PDB file of C-alpha atoms in Angstrom:
ATOM      1  CA  GLN A   1      81.826  90.256 122.587  1.00 89.00           C
ATOM      2  CA  VAL A   2      82.912  91.047 118.772  1.00 93.00           C
ATOM      3  CA  GLN A   3      84.391  88.292 116.401  1.00 96.00           C
ATOM      4  CA  LEU A   4      85.167  89.747 113.105  1.00 97.00           C
ATOM      5  CA  VAL A   5      85.881  87.413 110.371  1.00 97.00           C
ATOM      6  CA  GLU A   6      88.730  88.893 107.541  1.00 96.00           C
ATOM      7  CA  SER A   7      88.928  87.609 104.336  1.00 96.00           C
ATOM      8  CA  GLY A   8      89.909  88.603 100.621  1.00 96.00           C
ATOM      9  CA  GLY A   9      93.682  88.156 100.845  1.00 95.00           C
ATOM     10  CA  GLY A  10      96.232  86.436  98.432  1.00 96.00           C
ATOM     11  CA  LEU A  11      98.773  87.181  95.740  1.00 97.00           C
ATOM     12  CA  VAL A  12      98.719  90.217  93.206  1.00 97.00           C
ATOM     13  CA  GLN A  13     100.977  91.339  90.922  1.00 97.00           C
ATOM     14  CA  PRO A  14     102.279  95.319  91.326  1.00 97.00           C
ATOM     15  CA  GLY A  15      99.392  97.241  89.468  1.00 96.00           C
ATOM     16  CA  GLY A  16      96.816  94.728  90.520  1.00 97.00           C
ATOM     17  CA  SER A  17      93.528  95.621  93.230  1.00 97.00           C
ATOM     18  CA  LEU A  18      92.280  93.095  96.070  1.00 97.00           C
ATOM     19  CA  ARG A  19      88.970  93.784  97.675  1.00 98.00           C
ATOM     20  CA  LEU A  20      89.118  92.615 101.823  1.00 98.00           C
ATOM     21  CA  SER A  21      86.029  91.812 103.558  1.00 98.00           C
ATOM     22  CA  CYS A  22      85.250  91.861 107.473  1.00 98.00           C
ATOM     23  CA  GLY A  23      82.125  90.407 108.827  1.00 97.00           C
ATOM     24  CA  SER A  24      80.588  91.503 112.031  1.00 95.00           C
ATOM     25  CA  SER A  25      78.757  89.068 114.740  1.00 95.00           C
ATOM     26  CA  ALA A  26      77.571  92.053 116.051  1.00 92.00           C
ATOM     27  CA  SER A  27      75.213  95.281 114.042  1.00 91.00           C
ATOM     28  CA  ILE A  28      78.036  97.355 112.634  1.00 90.00           C
ATOM     29  CA  ALA A  29      75.792 100.058 113.496  1.00 89.00           C
ATOM     30  CA  SER A  30      76.004  99.728 116.932  1.00 90.00           C
ATOM     31  CA  LEU A  31      80.138 100.246 116.889  1.00 93.00           C
ATOM     32  CA  ASN A  32      82.145 103.034 117.226  1.00 93.00           C
ATOM     33  CA  ARG A  33      84.328 102.794 114.529  1.00 95.00           C
ATOM     34  CA  MET A  34      85.667 100.172 112.148  1.00 96.00           C
ATOM     35  CA  GLY A  35      89.084  99.735 110.899  1.00 96.00           C
ATOM     36  CA  TRP A  36      91.967  98.348 108.977  1.00 98.00           C
ATOM     37  CA  TYR A  37      95.401  97.722 110.295  1.00 98.00           C
ATOM     38  CA  ARG A  38      98.406  96.140 108.955  1.00 98.00           C
ATOM     39  CA  GLN A  39     101.593  94.964 110.214  1.00 98.00           C
ATOM     40  CA  ALA A  40     104.272  93.926 107.624  1.00 96.00           C
ATOM     41  CA  PRO A  41     107.092  91.679 109.081  1.00 92.00           C
ATOM     42  CA  GLY A  42     109.462  93.304 111.037  1.00 94.00           C
ATOM     43  CA  LYS A  43     107.750  96.771 112.002  1.00 96.00           C
ATOM     44  CA  PRO A  44     104.403  97.603 114.213  1.00 97.00           C
ATOM     45  CA  ARG A  45     101.050  97.351 113.357  1.00 97.00           C
ATOM     46  CA  GLU A  46     100.166 100.416 111.224  1.00 97.00           C
ATOM     47  CA  LEU A  47      96.478 102.486 110.682  1.00 97.00           C
ATOM     48  CA  VAL A  48      95.699 102.042 107.272  1.00 97.00           C
ATOM     49  CA  ALA A  49      91.887 103.565 106.919  1.00 97.00           C
ATOM     50  CA  LEU A  50      88.928 103.594 109.207  1.00 96.00           C
ATOM     51  CA  THR A  51      84.756 104.153 109.132  1.00 95.00           C
ATOM     52  CA  THR A  52      83.338 105.741 111.920  1.00 93.00           C
ATOM     53  CA  ASN A  53      79.351 105.287 112.977  1.00 88.00           C
ATOM     54  CA  ASN A  54      78.276 108.628 111.539  1.00 87.00           C
ATOM     55  CA  GLY A  55      80.014 108.081 108.038  1.00 84.00           C
ATOM     56  CA  ASN A  56      83.395 110.036 108.574  1.00 93.00           C
ATOM     57  CA  THR A  57      86.251 108.114 107.313  1.00 95.00           C
ATOM     58  CA  MET A  58      90.226 108.606 107.504  1.00 95.00           C
ATOM     59  CA  TYR A  59      93.450 107.046 105.505  1.00 96.00           C
ATOM     60  CA  ALA A  60      97.051 106.805 106.435  1.00 95.00           C
ATOM     61  CA  ASP A  61      99.135 109.190 103.838  1.00 94.00           C
ATOM     62  CA  SER A  62     100.828 106.082 102.876  1.00 92.00           C
ATOM     63  CA  VAL A  63      97.275 104.719 101.398  1.00 93.00           C
ATOM     64  CA  LYS A  64      95.037 107.947  99.981  1.00 93.00           C
ATOM     65  CA  GLY A  65      94.074 107.666  96.562  1.00 93.00           C
ATOM     66  CA  ARG A  66      94.679 103.990  96.276  1.00 95.00           C
ATOM     67  CA  LEU A  67      92.706 102.775  99.567  1.00 95.00           C
ATOM     68  CA  ALA A  68      88.771 103.082  99.947  1.00 96.00           C
ATOM     69  CA  ILE A  69      86.821 101.718 103.273  1.00 97.00           C
ATOM     70  CA  SER A  70      83.324 101.448 102.640  1.00 95.00           C
ATOM     71  CA  ARG A  71      80.239  99.558 104.912  1.00 94.00           C
ATOM     72  CA  ASP A  72      77.402  97.754 103.895  1.00 93.00           C
ATOM     73  CA  ASN A  73      75.167  97.865 107.617  1.00 92.00           C
ATOM     74  CA  ALA A  74      72.759  95.789 106.588  1.00 95.00           C
ATOM     75  CA  LYS A  75      75.263  92.370 106.237  1.00 96.00           C
ATOM     76  CA  ASN A  76      77.487  93.844 109.182  1.00 96.00           C
ATOM     77  CA  GLU A  77      80.484  94.050 106.606  1.00 96.00           C
ATOM     78  CA  VAL A  78      83.216  96.342 106.116  1.00 97.00           C
ATOM     79  CA  TYR A  79      85.593  96.350 103.269  1.00 97.00           C
ATOM     80  CA  LEU A  80      89.068  97.354 102.029  1.00 98.00           C
ATOM     81  CA  GLN A  81      89.198  98.006  97.953  1.00 97.00           C
ATOM     82  CA  MET A  82      92.818  98.614  97.329  1.00 97.00           C
ATOM     83  CA  TYR A  83      93.950  99.696  93.688  1.00 96.00           C
ATOM     84  CA  SER A  84      97.362 100.268  92.508  1.00 96.00           C
ATOM     85  CA  LEU A  85      98.849  97.935  95.264  1.00 97.00           C
ATOM     86  CA  LYS A  86     102.744  97.995  95.568  1.00 95.00           C
ATOM     87  CA  SER A  87     105.339  95.517  97.077  1.00 95.00           C
ATOM     88  CA  GLU A  88     105.044  98.069  99.860  1.00 95.00           C
ATOM     89  CA  ASP A  89     101.580  97.493 100.831  1.00 96.00           C
ATOM     90  CA  THR A  90     102.344  93.219 101.717  1.00 97.00           C
ATOM     91  CA  ALA A  91     101.415  92.588 105.188  1.00 97.00           C
ATOM     92  CA  VAL A  92      98.647  90.943 106.955  1.00 98.00           C
ATOM     93  CA  TYR A  93      95.931  92.899 107.162  1.00 98.00           C
ATOM     94  CA  TYR A  94      93.500  93.026 110.104  1.00 98.00           C
ATOM     95  CA  CYS A  95      90.065  94.045 110.614  1.00 98.00           C
ATOM     96  CA  ASN A  96      89.339  96.138 114.161  1.00 97.00           C
ATOM     97  CA  ALA A  97      86.374  97.298 116.081  1.00 96.00           C
ATOM     98  CA  GLU A  98      85.799  99.966 118.885  1.00 94.00           C
ATOM     99  CA  ARG A  99      82.585  99.188 121.104  1.00 91.00           C
ATOM    100  CA  SER A 100      81.146 100.879 123.660  1.00 88.00           C
ATOM    101  CA  GLU A 101      80.381  98.564 126.806  1.00 88.00           C
ATOM    102  CA  LYS A 102      78.975  98.869 130.570  1.00 87.00           C
ATOM    103  CA  ARG A 103      80.880  96.026 132.666  1.00 87.00           C
ATOM    104  CA  GLY A 104      79.947  97.153 136.082  1.00 88.00           C
ATOM    105  CA  SER A 105      78.709  99.772 136.568  1.00 89.00           C
ATOM    106  CA  GLU A 106      80.971 101.716 133.526  1.00 88.00           C
ATOM    107  CA  TRP A 107      80.961 102.456 130.250  1.00 88.00           C
ATOM    108  CA  SER A 108      84.295 102.170 128.815  1.00 90.00           C
ATOM    109  CA  SER A 109      85.665 101.733 124.944  1.00 90.00           C
ATOM    110  CA  TYR A 110      87.157  97.971 123.810  1.00 93.00           C
ATOM    111  CA  ASP A 111      89.017  96.855 120.894  1.00 94.00           C
ATOM    112  CA  TYR A 112      88.244  94.014 119.497  1.00 96.00           C
ATOM    113  CA  TRP A 113      90.307  91.956 115.885  1.00 97.00           C
ATOM    114  CA  GLY A 114      89.910  89.939 113.236  1.00 97.00           C
ATOM    115  CA  GLN A 115      92.916  87.032 112.675  1.00 97.00           C
ATOM    116  CA  GLY A 116      94.059  88.909 109.788  1.00 97.00           C
ATOM    117  CA  THR A 117      94.466  88.049 105.759  1.00 97.00           C
ATOM    118  CA  GLN A 118      97.645  88.183 104.115  1.00 98.00           C
ATOM    119  CA  VAL A 119      98.113  90.185 101.277  1.00 98.00           C
ATOM    120  CA  THR A 120     101.609  89.305  98.762  1.00 98.00           C
ATOM    121  CA  VAL A 121     102.106  91.732  96.417  1.00 97.00           C
ATOM    122  CA  SER A 122     104.546  90.528  94.132  1.00 96.00           C
ATOM    123  CA  SER A 123     105.490  89.370  90.618  1.00 94.00           C
TER     124      SER A 123
END
């Protein structure tokens, strides 16, 4: 099991900044990838950004240039720095991790999720 705990959400004005943190109970160097997803009311959960264990990153088109994902392997934490926030960024943000595990005789990839942290962008 991998436990993920997010923090850093809150209320921010349009154009403001916010930094989310995600702490992992497992060494993040052992994880295939970590990412941030978000879910707005009435909408499906969507990928925002992810980072792989070889240092690659990817972003949703809607957040490119405004959000930055980073990681601190020594602290087992992943961050999402958000700039120039818009009202449409309002959502619950979830931390996600994927890890390969051997269960029985087979290896498979498993996803783990945090409990989510609310980000509200409003004046």
